[in-house]
Amino acid sequence: MARMTMIEAIRDAMDVMMARDERVVVFGEDVGYFGGVFRCTAGLQQKYGKTRCFDAPISESGIVGTAIGMATYGLRPCIEIQFADYMYPAYDQIVSEAARLRYRSNGEFTCPLVIRMPTGGGIFGGQTHSQSPEALFTHVAGLKTVVPSNPYDAKGLLIAAIEDPDPVIFLEPKRLYNGPFDGHHDRPVTPWSKHELGEVPSGYFIHPLGKASVVREGSAMTVLAYGTMVYVAQAAVAEIGIDAEIIDLRTLVPLDMETIAASVKKTGRCVVVHEATLTSGFGAELAALVQEACFFQLEAPITRVTGWDTPYPHAQEWDYFPGPARVGRALVETMEA
Amino acid sequence: MNDFRPLTLHVPEPAVRPGGTPDFSNVKIPKAGAVPRPEVDANPEDIRDLAFSIIRVLNRAGEAVGPWAGLLSDEELVEGMRNMMTLRTFDARMLIAQRQGKTSFYMQHLGEEAISCAFRKALLPGDMNFPTYRQAGLLIASGYPMVDMMCQVYSNSRDPLKGRQLPVMYSSKEHGFFTISGNLATQYVQAVGWAMASAIRNDTRIAAAWIGDGSTAESDFHAALVFASTYKAPVILNIVNNQWAISTFQGIARGGAGTFAARGLGFGIPSLRVDGNDYLAVYAVAKWAAERARRNLGPTLVEYVTYRAGAHSTSDDPSAYRPKTESDAWPLGDPIIRLKNHLVIRGVWSEERHKQAEAEILDSVIAAQKEAESYGTLHAGGKPSARDMFEGVYAEMPPHLRRQRQQAGV
């Protein structure tokens, strides 16, 4: 066991897999010599050489497109898009190619590929360093989408993603890289070294994809969250004193509907929280699925607390970001509904 | 006061439209044998001229001349002839089958047969092509079963792709033929990645990327050139310039302003232009580029100058945008007739043998077609199972897809 930040845990996952499997290659913009703008790949080039970890031209479609070619050759690329906000030039390669290779070739060509992308706001990143585009991936058949919320999960999920035979979009909430964040931007942030989930086993282990984690058991309502919003939900629940069950989804596709449905059937209420914009966001899918699975147990409408349907602003960061106060109000309203 | 006149937008137009007289006077064609053949390790700077000329082997008389000649034996040339004739016959039969409603769609190669057929012969087992939808000669020249191609076109019960793909979007890993995508240019950069992987693993296999003139305007074309050049990937970057992208003449993709081959020069990639209707020239250039790649000398860009003699697809009517007789006026002629003339001069072919080969090939294509149709066509007979629709989205079917399959009741 070692104390790690999320950055260190992600780097450790790649280190473990590069050592175990020489087919694993890591590349992206500034990923090689410099070790990544978030330090997630620091030291990997020195340890494994320039043909295993290298810098790429500034071309997202080139990075993803070449990685797809490598994956079909038999490598296991784990590549980085510097910010999820910059994945759009690669969207054609992700949607039309990575997601569909296995299907359209009837399994002749497969794409064991991981695309890591720092995601999410709460860092004054403005419009192009704060987006949460997960719904643009969850809508695509053939992709798996993962969002870890702590170092321990990040390592286990990333190793599982690298070993997965299908393309995995691995969204890393950059707000959580150095420590958990509950939305109280006016308070000092606790580093991962002071958090129990900063304790990460050394060596190889996995968290299977498709398994949610119940981070707080409760009986009054179910809160579905992932990424940074897990901590916001925890803070909101603590502050308003509701006995809510909080589920960290961890994997959006495939989704752990068993855990979700069991919880909502028990509590009878459900609030979905995410940073991404509301309309057609992943919360809409969650609300629809919960409604289908738990209609007769629901005692209140399913509520969504999300980013507003606007581009992510700069100066208005804390009016946009769904913080503990806004989440708390929704929880109270859902209890009273 | 502003002394500038109003700006105007330049929109290129082809020289001739329907009703006009075809005019290819702008296509500058050097004599066969006129372009030198550099060593494969030549400095890209020193062979820039090759991007602006056209490498040709067969002259007007049908003789093979110049430094790019002399690489193929009689047997190999006869085999190439039969491959091209087979592809043309296959196309003709599938066109009819589409008109008869046996499938929804087809795309032919008319006039471009030499490119994919000859190129395939320059590769070694294990190499991988990343083709577009107009390189089925790669499959025919590699011995891929024609019945399987037809079953794919028919989406029948023996379709290797289980009816999931549009006709002509073949896939065969075994035959070095990467799964075709409807999205243009995507495979161009994937080929570079595959080649990079071969280099990362210290393998000796090489990749071939394919793209048409129109699709060079896609951003993935640019990305592929950057990556191929940066990492010196063992890849052959092929551009098939058949002058047309559906109804759009090559000038809209900015052909005519320099050449497509010349685009490689800015990336330091040796770039060659070749007569795409000259089987011998295509083979010789492909062999040269493959040798460069295999000797770790990096990528080569090759522009094949040809003409799309047929319609873009069965959904297209070219008489709406170009003169009906334009293909007859194409100065590089027909690849089959040109190789035929050469084989006759070599004394290994004759009018009689040609007719006989045509009849034999037609018989074998019809026999394959009968067999393929015994497994069904798009609207009649055997079909892929509806269960197959749900398979292969992921390695293992996730719970939500299993639920949907149950709902579908299949």
XYZ file of C-alpha atoms in Angstrom:
747
model
C 0.000 0.000 0.000
C 1.100 3.537 -0.671
C -0.375 7.001 -0.380
C -1.039 8.350 -3.846
C -2.756 11.250 -5.498
C -5.069 10.420 -8.370
C -2.301 11.517 -10.729
C 0.139 9.099 -9.127
C -2.420 6.305 -9.111
C -3.115 6.760 -12.817
C 0.601 6.842 -13.585
C 1.090 3.741 -11.416
C -1.630 1.900 -13.340
C 0.146 2.607 -16.630
C 3.502 1.692 -15.062
C 2.121 -1.637 -13.839
C 0.600 -2.450 -17.221
C 3.632 -1.357 -19.237
C 5.766 -3.663 -17.098
C 3.319 -6.575 -17.354
C 2.454 -6.326 -21.030
C 4.889 -5.049 -23.620
C 2.025 -4.415 -26.017
C 0.965 -1.440 -23.867
C 2.067 1.870 -25.384
C 1.363 5.365 -24.088
C 1.354 8.538 -26.170
C -0.272 11.917 -26.589
C 0.572 15.595 -26.591
C 3.405 16.355 -24.100
C 3.062 12.840 -22.708
C 6.611 11.631 -23.406
C 9.710 13.478 -22.254
C 7.811 16.064 -20.227
C 5.517 13.513 -18.579
C 2.199 15.168 -19.332
C 0.783 18.573 -18.482
C -0.811 16.936 -15.413
C 2.253 14.712 -14.741
C 0.209 11.551 -15.308
C 2.940 9.972 -17.447
C 6.004 11.390 -15.669
C 8.956 9.009 -15.769
C 7.353 6.463 -18.083
C 9.474 7.385 -21.104
C 12.666 7.201 -19.051
C 11.643 3.797 -17.707
C 10.231 2.162 -20.851
C 11.890 4.032 -23.687
C 10.707 6.268 -26.481
C 8.919 3.558 -28.434
C 6.651 2.718 -25.482
C 5.886 6.258 -24.317
C 6.208 9.187 -26.684
C 5.118 12.692 -27.641
C 2.562 13.141 -30.403
C 1.828 15.954 -32.843
C -1.078 18.223 -31.857
C -3.683 16.261 -33.747
C -6.404 14.521 -31.775
C -7.725 12.618 -34.775
C -4.152 11.608 -35.557
C -3.558 10.403 -32.016
C -6.768 8.390 -31.865
C -6.540 7.257 -35.503
C -2.995 5.923 -35.189
C -3.872 4.320 -31.863
C -6.762 2.501 -33.540
C -4.351 1.231 -36.180
C -1.983 0.074 -33.439
C -4.786 -1.644 -31.559
C -5.846 -3.538 -34.675
C -2.226 -4.598 -35.129
C -2.258 -6.108 -31.646
C -0.890 -3.407 -29.374
C -2.789 -2.042 -26.399
C -2.490 1.726 -26.654
C -3.390 3.851 -23.647
C -3.472 7.330 -25.106
C -4.183 10.782 -23.792
C -6.272 13.661 -25.069
C -4.954 16.620 -23.099
C -8.440 17.886 -22.179
C -11.776 16.202 -22.841
C -12.776 19.573 -24.332
C -10.353 18.826 -27.187
C -11.616 15.399 -28.146
C -13.919 16.738 -30.854
C -11.412 16.536 -33.729
C -11.069 12.832 -32.827
C -14.795 12.222 -32.511
C -15.075 10.719 -35.995
C -12.312 8.235 -35.217
C -13.867 7.397 -31.843
C -17.467 7.022 -33.006
C -17.135 5.813 -36.592
C -14.074 3.652 -36.128
C -12.985 2.597 -32.615
C -16.531 1.887 -31.489
C -17.509 -0.069 -34.589
C -14.446 -2.013 -35.729
C -15.418 -5.227 -33.988
C -19.024 -5.037 -35.142
C -18.465 -4.113 -38.752
C -15.671 -6.649 -39.279
C -17.535 -9.392 -37.411
C -14.711 -9.631 -34.912
C -11.844 -9.791 -37.433
C -10.484 -6.489 -36.209
C -10.805 -5.359 -32.612
C -9.835 -2.217 -30.797
C -8.425 -2.736 -27.298
C -7.769 0.938 -26.728
C -7.986 3.316 -23.767
C -8.464 7.025 -24.357
C -7.684 8.982 -21.202
C -9.086 12.500 -20.979
C -9.013 14.974 -18.079
C -12.601 16.139 -17.649
C -14.859 18.306 -15.512
C -14.876 21.804 -14.086
C -14.477 23.552 -10.777
C -11.013 24.841 -11.667
C -11.770 28.130 -13.456
C -11.071 26.340 -16.692
C -13.628 28.303 -18.642
C -15.271 26.987 -21.758
C -12.555 24.672 -23.060
C -10.940 23.236 -19.920
C -14.060 22.269 -17.978
C -16.418 20.258 -20.131
C -17.934 16.917 -19.211
C -18.711 15.277 -22.565
C -19.520 11.793 -21.206
C -22.986 11.740 -22.784
C -21.359 12.060 -26.204
C -19.664 8.721 -25.499
C -22.372 6.870 -23.597
C -24.660 7.393 -26.600
C -22.262 5.469 -28.852
C -22.721 1.708 -29.153
C -19.397 -0.083 -28.848
C -17.742 2.269 -26.355
C -17.303 1.814 -22.629
C -17.166 4.931 -20.479
C -15.451 5.117 -17.102
C -15.195 8.005 -14.595
C -13.181 7.314 -11.416
C -13.518 9.483 -8.321
C -10.501 8.543 -6.197
C -6.940 7.220 -6.512
C -7.785 3.667 -5.475
C -10.563 3.349 -8.039
C -8.605 5.218 -10.693
C -5.781 2.692 -10.609
C -7.974 -0.395 -10.504
C -10.327 0.893 -13.169
C -7.516 2.033 -15.477
C -5.799 -1.350 -15.299
C -9.135 -3.008 -16.053
C -9.663 -0.600 -18.946
C -6.229 -1.341 -20.438
C -6.936 -5.064 -20.235
C -10.437 -4.689 -21.644
C -10.827 -6.005 -25.199
C -13.054 -3.047 -26.171
C -12.360 0.694 -26.529
C -12.702 2.510 -23.222
C -13.147 6.244 -22.709
C -11.462 6.993 -19.401
C -12.552 10.374 -18.073
C -10.401 11.702 -15.249
C -11.951 14.530 -13.202
C -8.994 16.885 -13.080
C -10.539 18.667 -10.091
C -9.865 15.424 -8.157
C -6.284 14.913 -9.353
C -4.726 16.290 -6.167
C -7.466 15.812 -3.623
C -11.195 15.293 -3.138
C -13.361 18.347 -3.762
C -16.841 18.779 -2.332
C -17.683 22.050 -4.014
C -16.746 24.267 -1.070
C -14.336 26.381 -3.046
C -13.940 28.789 -0.155
C -12.390 26.158 2.098
C -8.905 24.646 1.909
C -8.732 21.438 -0.113
C -7.655 18.251 1.615
C -4.904 16.379 -0.220
C -5.304 12.694 -1.035
C -2.633 11.899 1.547
C -5.201 12.690 4.229
C -8.001 10.651 2.644
C -8.521 6.919 3.075
C -9.022 6.398 -0.678
C -5.566 7.866 -1.234
C -4.350 4.524 0.082
C -3.615 2.484 -3.035
C -2.320 -1.087 -3.205
C 0.955 -1.464 -5.029
C 1.263 -3.739 -8.030
C -1.498 -5.228 -10.098
C -5.185 -5.216 -9.140
C -8.393 -4.340 -10.931
C -11.832 -2.952 -10.278
C -14.072 -4.663 -12.817
C -15.805 -2.294 -15.230
C -19.571 -2.163 -14.847
C -19.636 -2.200 -11.044
C -20.852 0.796 -9.070
C -19.764 1.474 -5.527
C -22.069 2.431 -2.681
C -20.079 5.146 -0.942
C -22.685 5.862 1.719
C -25.455 3.531 2.733
C -28.779 5.123 3.553
C -32.523 4.561 3.511
C -34.171 7.894 2.733
C -33.207 8.369 -0.911
C -30.684 7.355 -3.531
C -28.195 9.802 -4.988
C -26.543 8.758 -8.242
C -23.234 10.514 -8.883
C -19.811 10.062 -10.451
C -16.536 11.941 -10.531
C -16.327 15.145 -8.516
C -20.051 15.096 -7.772
C -19.586 12.104 -5.462
C -17.933 14.433 -2.913
C -20.418 17.230 -3.511
C -23.237 14.765 -2.844
C -21.519 13.542 0.322
C -21.132 17.100 1.577
C -24.735 17.990 0.762
C -26.057 14.884 2.512
C -23.971 15.572 5.594
C -24.979 19.229 5.721
C -28.706 18.712 5.477
C -28.710 15.564 7.564
C -30.597 13.252 5.246
C -29.960 9.512 5.405
C -29.276 9.219 1.715
C -27.602 6.337 -0.069
C -24.899 7.643 -2.383
C -23.812 5.547 -5.321
C -20.624 6.303 -7.250
C -21.406 4.837 -10.678
C -17.702 4.557 -11.689
C -18.674 3.017 -15.045
C -21.406 4.689 -17.109
C -21.366 2.041 -19.842
C -21.795 -0.749 -19.003
C -23.962 0.564 -16.172
C -24.500 -1.282 -12.898
C -28.298 -1.155 -13.017
C -28.568 -3.924 -10.446
C -26.994 -1.825 -7.707
C -28.936 1.275 -8.784
C -32.328 -0.435 -8.946
C -31.841 -2.275 -5.654
C -31.058 1.023 -3.950
C -33.959 3.006 -5.399
C -36.391 0.172 -4.690
C -35.237 0.381 -1.078
C -35.313 4.174 -0.722
C -38.174 5.142 -3.070
C -36.478 8.376 -4.117
C -33.718 9.251 -6.546
C -31.621 12.308 -7.301
C -29.110 12.311 -10.147
C -26.211 14.738 -10.076
C -23.611 15.530 -12.720
C -21.544 18.496 -13.845
C -22.480 18.108 -17.493
C -25.299 20.142 -18.987
C -28.849 18.980 -18.338
C -30.521 18.432 -21.686
C -29.787 14.970 -23.101
C -27.070 14.552 -20.489
C -26.347 11.142 -18.990
C -28.715 12.023 -16.155
C -31.621 11.765 -18.568
C -30.666 8.156 -19.298
C -30.313 7.415 -15.593
C -33.698 8.976 -14.806
C -35.384 7.020 -17.577
C -33.790 3.736 -16.526
C -34.676 4.250 -12.860
C -38.226 5.177 -13.791
C -38.582 1.999 -15.853
C -37.034 -0.251 -13.252
C -38.527 1.294 -10.093
C -41.806 2.945 -11.138
C -43.928 1.284 -8.477
C -41.456 2.002 -5.694
C -40.939 5.683 -6.526
C -42.473 8.092 -4.036
C -41.290 11.282 -5.706
C -40.253 12.469 -9.146
C -36.652 11.754 -10.044
C -34.664 14.970 -9.814
C -31.581 15.971 -11.760
C -29.036 18.472 -10.457
C -26.600 19.334 -13.230
C -24.682 22.070 -14.960
C -26.900 24.603 -16.694
C -27.591 24.333 -20.432
C -24.928 26.894 -21.224
C -21.296 26.690 -22.260
C -19.081 26.460 -19.177
C -18.404 30.065 -18.075
C -15.303 31.473 -16.449
C -16.236 34.213 -13.995
C -19.497 32.515 -13.029
C -17.737 29.247 -12.105
C -19.581 28.748 -8.781
C -22.942 29.780 -10.147
C -22.558 27.121 -12.807
C -20.943 24.260 -10.882
C -23.652 22.277 -9.043
C -22.243 22.733 -5.532
C -23.430 21.339 -2.200
C -25.993 24.080 -1.634
C -27.774 23.441 -4.936
C -27.567 19.666 -4.528
C -28.764 19.976 -0.918
C -31.841 21.951 -1.959
C -32.735 19.284 -4.490
C -32.378 16.586 -1.880
C -34.685 18.432 0.513
C -37.250 19.061 -2.209
C -37.183 15.426 -3.211
C -37.705 14.362 0.398
C -40.655 16.729 0.714
C -42.181 15.866 -2.663
C -12.638 56.357 -49.867
C -11.773 52.722 -50.343
C -9.864 52.042 -53.570
C -10.277 48.262 -53.389
C -12.831 46.644 -55.659
C -15.280 44.156 -54.104
C -13.756 40.748 -53.442
C -14.966 37.763 -55.451
C -15.016 34.081 -54.507
C -13.147 31.654 -56.727
C -15.035 28.387 -57.319
C -13.123 26.008 -59.615
C -15.002 24.433 -62.522
C -14.059 21.404 -64.629
C -12.971 22.238 -68.163
C -16.049 20.595 -69.658
C -19.616 19.840 -68.614
C -22.278 17.560 -70.195
C -22.751 18.373 -73.852
C -19.194 19.646 -74.209
C -16.243 18.025 -75.901
C -13.953 16.191 -73.474
C -10.680 18.001 -73.019
C -7.678 16.607 -71.173
C -5.168 18.966 -72.709
C -4.265 20.087 -69.188
C -3.032 16.572 -68.261
C 0.654 16.613 -69.097
C 1.776 13.104 -69.948
C 5.487 12.353 -70.261
C 6.720 9.634 -72.567
C 6.892 6.117 -71.181
C 10.319 5.423 -69.744
C 11.159 9.097 -69.379
C 11.117 9.305 -65.584
C 14.267 8.060 -63.815
C 14.205 5.355 -61.168
C 16.122 6.540 -58.097
C 17.631 4.286 -55.467
C 15.168 3.558 -52.654
C 17.339 5.453 -50.183
C 17.488 8.577 -52.331
C 17.284 11.875 -50.492
C 13.669 13.082 -50.744
C 14.982 16.530 -51.668
C 16.728 15.102 -54.728
C 13.679 13.366 -56.176
C 11.120 16.138 -55.895
C 10.557 16.037 -59.643
C 8.910 12.628 -59.313
C 5.951 14.289 -57.634
C 5.255 16.404 -60.707
C 5.766 13.930 -63.541
C 4.126 10.574 -64.299
C 6.065 7.317 -64.103
C 5.092 5.179 -67.101
C 6.400 1.900 -68.460
C 4.096 0.925 -71.336
C 4.421 3.082 -74.425
C 1.873 3.648 -77.187
C 3.104 0.577 -79.047
C 2.611 -1.559 -75.938
C 6.328 -1.995 -75.251
C 7.737 -1.887 -71.732
C 10.441 0.766 -71.677
C 12.652 2.700 -69.317
C 14.170 2.184 -65.870
C 10.933 1.030 -64.207
C 10.435 -1.858 -66.672
C 11.494 -5.466 -66.497
C 10.305 -6.522 -63.060
C 7.581 -8.994 -63.920
C 7.743 -12.395 -65.595
C 5.395 -13.515 -68.338
C 3.481 -15.671 -65.876
C 3.096 -12.799 -63.435
C 1.850 -10.488 -66.159
C -0.666 -13.028 -67.413
C -1.849 -13.492 -63.848
C -2.209 -9.708 -63.538
C -4.213 -9.672 -66.750
C -6.557 -12.339 -65.475
C -6.956 -10.543 -62.129
C -7.942 -7.304 -63.844
C -10.335 -9.112 -66.170
C -11.830 -10.956 -63.212
C -12.404 -7.719 -61.309
C -14.058 -6.128 -64.344
C -16.285 -9.140 -64.906
C -17.136 -9.331 -61.219
C -18.100 -5.645 -61.317
C -20.271 -6.118 -64.378
C -22.158 -9.032 -62.838
C -22.685 -7.258 -59.520
C -23.923 -4.132 -61.315
C -26.543 -6.257 -63.051
C -27.384 -8.000 -59.786
C -27.993 -4.599 -58.199
C -30.245 -3.559 -61.098
C -32.121 -6.824 -60.649
C -32.788 -5.935 -57.025
C -30.580 -8.673 -55.606
C -28.724 -6.114 -53.533
C -29.199 -2.483 -52.603
C -25.945 -1.004 -53.782
C -22.721 -1.575 -55.668
C -19.555 0.337 -56.597
C -17.435 -0.644 -59.580
C -13.755 -0.167 -60.419
C -14.051 0.363 -64.175
C -10.788 1.833 -65.462
C -8.988 1.527 -62.112
C -8.365 -2.229 -62.128
C -4.583 -2.012 -62.567
C -4.025 -0.077 -59.375
C -5.287 -2.472 -56.729
C -4.473 -5.635 -58.718
C -0.853 -4.682 -59.404
C -0.257 -3.115 -55.999
C -1.280 -6.274 -54.162
C 1.443 -8.212 -55.939
C 4.126 -5.917 -54.527
C 3.243 -6.808 -50.933
C 4.281 -9.777 -48.842
C 2.124 -12.021 -46.683
C 1.395 -10.274 -43.381
C 1.350 -6.755 -44.827
C -1.898 -4.850 -44.305
C -3.881 -2.707 -46.706
C -6.230 -0.032 -45.405
C -8.396 0.258 -48.508
C -11.249 2.473 -49.547
C -14.359 1.025 -51.180
C -12.668 0.994 -54.601
C -9.758 -1.422 -54.171
C -11.417 -4.835 -54.399
C -8.586 -5.848 -56.739
C -6.541 -6.262 -53.559
C -8.851 -9.102 -52.590
C -9.042 -10.666 -56.032
C -5.272 -10.541 -56.515
C -4.736 -12.129 -53.100
C -6.999 -15.063 -53.840
C -9.876 -14.100 -51.575
C -12.846 -16.305 -52.502
C -15.148 -14.496 -54.893
C -18.155 -16.313 -53.456
C -17.434 -14.630 -50.107
C -17.265 -11.222 -51.783
C -20.608 -11.834 -53.425
C -22.163 -13.098 -50.203
C -21.082 -9.821 -48.604
C -22.636 -7.847 -51.447
C -25.859 -9.873 -51.094
C -25.919 -9.696 -47.252
C -27.017 -13.327 -47.297
C -26.767 -16.198 -44.838
C -23.065 -16.743 -45.722
C -22.103 -13.066 -45.557
C -18.804 -13.057 -43.618
C -19.951 -9.778 -42.023
C -23.356 -11.160 -41.015
C -25.320 -8.596 -42.971
C -24.127 -5.711 -40.814
C -22.288 -3.795 -43.525
C -23.262 -2.096 -46.768
C -22.269 -3.968 -49.938
C -18.569 -3.695 -50.958
C -17.425 -2.848 -47.408
C -15.396 -6.067 -47.255
C -13.052 -7.177 -44.486
C -10.400 -9.882 -44.482
C -7.594 -9.865 -41.965
C -6.218 -13.067 -43.454
C -5.860 -11.412 -46.863
C -4.353 -8.214 -45.504
C -7.488 -6.213 -46.198
C -8.605 -3.953 -43.362
C -12.325 -3.558 -42.666
C -13.734 -0.829 -44.909
C -15.517 2.091 -43.306
C -18.080 4.370 -44.868
C -16.339 7.339 -43.260
C -13.808 8.670 -45.727
C -10.104 8.994 -44.939
C -10.342 7.511 -41.442
C -8.359 4.445 -42.513
C -5.531 6.578 -43.900
C -4.260 7.538 -40.463
C -5.056 4.099 -39.017
C -2.699 2.600 -41.587
C 0.043 4.856 -40.254
C -0.687 3.664 -36.714
C -0.588 0.026 -37.825
C 2.768 0.669 -39.461
C 4.027 2.424 -36.330
C 2.981 -0.642 -34.328
C 4.966 -2.882 -36.663
C 7.993 -0.652 -36.062
C 7.411 -0.526 -32.302
C 7.389 -4.332 -32.259
C 10.458 -4.525 -34.528
C 8.418 -6.509 -37.028
C 9.109 -6.482 -40.788
C 5.526 -6.013 -41.955
C 4.400 -2.848 -43.681
C 1.078 -1.084 -44.194
C -0.543 0.491 -47.220
C -2.977 3.383 -46.859
C -5.521 4.185 -49.580
C -7.487 7.325 -50.316
C -9.174 8.969 -53.303
C -8.475 12.412 -54.700
C -11.606 13.912 -53.157
C -10.931 12.538 -49.679
C -7.470 14.087 -49.509
C -9.395 17.158 -48.384
C -10.386 15.339 -45.173
C -8.386 16.261 -42.086
C -7.298 12.661 -41.530
C -5.257 12.864 -44.745
C -3.245 15.657 -43.208
C -2.954 13.867 -39.862
C -1.702 10.741 -41.596
C 1.049 12.624 -43.414
C 2.194 14.332 -40.212
C 2.341 11.098 -38.227
C 3.888 9.063 -41.057
C 6.577 11.670 -41.500
C 7.235 12.330 -37.802
C 7.703 8.665 -36.905
C 9.052 7.473 -40.283
C 6.331 4.843 -40.311
C 6.714 1.909 -42.729
C 3.656 2.810 -44.756
C 2.836 3.437 -48.406
C 0.437 6.357 -48.668
C -1.591 5.764 -51.829
C -3.768 8.404 -53.468
C -5.962 7.201 -56.307
C -6.618 10.296 -58.372
C -9.481 9.248 -60.639
C -10.357 12.893 -61.351
C -13.793 12.679 -59.737
C -15.305 12.619 -56.235
C -18.917 11.701 -57.053
C -19.890 14.790 -59.085
C -17.040 16.948 -57.892
C -14.017 17.306 -60.148
C -10.575 17.034 -58.589
C -10.125 20.801 -58.682
C -12.530 21.194 -55.766
C -10.079 19.144 -53.665
C -7.507 21.568 -55.101
C -6.110 19.151 -57.625
C -4.591 21.070 -60.495
C -2.810 23.392 -58.072
C 0.342 21.347 -58.093
C -0.301 17.605 -57.833
C -1.691 15.427 -55.066
C 1.708 13.740 -54.868
C 3.331 17.098 -54.210
C 1.491 17.342 -50.900
C 3.912 14.791 -49.492
C 6.880 17.043 -50.182
C 5.994 19.538 -47.493
C 6.284 16.708 -44.985
C 9.604 15.504 -46.367
C 7.957 12.352 -47.694
C 9.308 11.022 -51.016
C 6.371 11.367 -53.365
C 5.825 9.733 -56.726
C 3.229 10.087 -59.425
C 2.455 7.091 -61.562
C 0.317 6.112 -64.554
C -2.513 4.292 -62.807
C -3.597 2.564 -65.992
C -0.187 0.974 -66.530
C -0.040 -2.357 -64.656
C 3.745 -2.509 -64.952
C 4.301 1.016 -63.718
C 1.951 0.574 -60.752
C 3.730 -2.625 -59.769
C 7.193 -1.097 -60.146
C 6.370 1.952 -58.042
C 4.584 -0.123 -55.394
C 7.591 -2.416 -55.193
C 9.921 0.581 -54.813
C 7.796 2.090 -52.046
C 7.422 -1.263 -50.287
C 11.154 -1.765 -50.373
C 11.716 1.672 -48.856
C 9.259 0.917 -46.076
C 10.713 -2.506 -45.371
C 14.245 -1.126 -45.221
C 13.085 1.268 -42.486
C 13.517 4.265 -44.784
C 10.049 5.527 -43.952
C 6.851 6.373 -45.795
C 6.324 6.990 -49.490
C 3.425 8.853 -51.037
C 2.164 7.629 -54.400
C -0.427 9.333 -56.580
C -1.996 7.050 -59.186
C -3.235 9.083 -62.119
C -6.316 7.384 -63.512
C -9.908 8.022 -64.522
C -13.148 6.809 -62.921
C -14.696 5.436 -66.095
C -17.891 4.213 -64.435
C -20.506 5.900 -62.303
C -19.500 6.692 -58.744
C -21.936 4.034 -57.520
C -25.194 2.424 -58.530
C -26.889 5.500 -57.027
C -25.085 7.888 -59.350
C -25.592 9.127 -62.920
C -22.415 10.782 -64.211
C -24.087 12.107 -67.352
C -25.566 14.782 -65.088
C -22.177 16.382 -64.471
C -19.623 15.279 -67.101
C -19.595 14.475 -70.816
C -20.740 10.942 -71.625
C -17.691 10.275 -73.776
C -15.149 11.680 -71.365
C -13.726 8.285 -70.378
C -13.040 7.483 -74.051
C -10.956 10.633 -74.290
C -8.885 9.826 -71.212
C -5.305 9.942 -72.508
C -3.994 7.076 -70.352
C -6.421 4.663 -71.953
C -7.770 1.448 -70.490
C -5.553 -0.649 -68.215
C -6.756 -3.986 -69.552
C -6.326 -3.063 -73.214
C -2.881 -1.641 -72.535
C -1.629 -4.739 -70.750
C -3.268 -6.892 -73.413
C -1.307 -5.111 -76.144
C 1.893 -5.567 -74.176
C 1.281 -9.268 -73.622
C 0.594 -9.715 -77.327
C 3.917 -8.025 -78.158
C 5.649 -10.286 -75.633
C 4.151 -13.236 -77.491
C 2.338 -14.616 -74.466
C -1.159 -13.473 -75.357
C -3.339 -13.144 -78.413
C -6.784 -11.975 -79.429
C -7.855 -15.587 -79.278
C -6.430 -16.200 -75.829
C -8.032 -12.994 -74.660
C -11.472 -14.074 -75.856
C -10.941 -17.473 -74.334
C -9.883 -15.925 -71.014
C -12.926 -13.646 -71.083
C -15.203 -16.652 -71.553
C -13.462 -18.685 -68.839
C -13.571 -15.821 -66.383
C -17.206 -15.097 -67.123
C -18.020 -18.767 -66.536
C -16.204 -18.819 -63.219
C -17.813 -15.567 -62.082
C -21.254 -16.844 -63.033
C -20.570 -20.094 -61.207
C -19.516 -18.151 -58.109
C -22.602 -15.991 -58.424
C -24.868 -19.035 -58.621
C -23.289 -20.449 -55.527
C -23.534 -17.116 -53.679
C -27.182 -16.720 -54.647
C -27.909 -20.199 -53.340
C -27.200 -18.701 -49.901
C -29.680 -15.899 -50.541
C -29.789 -12.340 -51.829
C -30.801 -9.173 -49.985
C -34.536 -9.706 -50.364
C -34.830 -13.426 -51.045
C -33.572 -16.688 -49.611
C -31.150 -17.051 -46.725
C -30.502 -14.111 -44.426
C -28.179 -13.501 -41.521
C -29.884 -14.123 -38.191
C -31.461 -11.164 -36.417
C -29.590 -12.384 -33.332
C -26.372 -11.500 -35.137
C -27.430 -7.867 -35.043
C -26.720 -7.815 -31.313
C -23.444 -9.738 -31.406
C -20.013 -8.193 -31.686
C -20.858 -4.713 -30.425
C -18.609 -5.627 -27.499
C -16.435 -8.685 -26.863
C -19.024 -9.763 -24.294
C -22.645 -8.749 -24.551
C -23.427 -6.287 -21.738
C -26.700 -6.639 -19.796
C -28.482 -3.790 -21.582
C -27.934 -5.368 -25.002
C -29.014 -8.763 -23.724
C -32.234 -7.105 -22.521
C -32.781 -5.471 -25.908
C -32.223 -8.771 -27.688
C -34.869 -10.329 -25.462
C -37.251 -7.488 -26.284
C -36.600 -8.027 -29.979
C -37.540 -11.635 -29.423
C -34.719 -13.084 -31.505
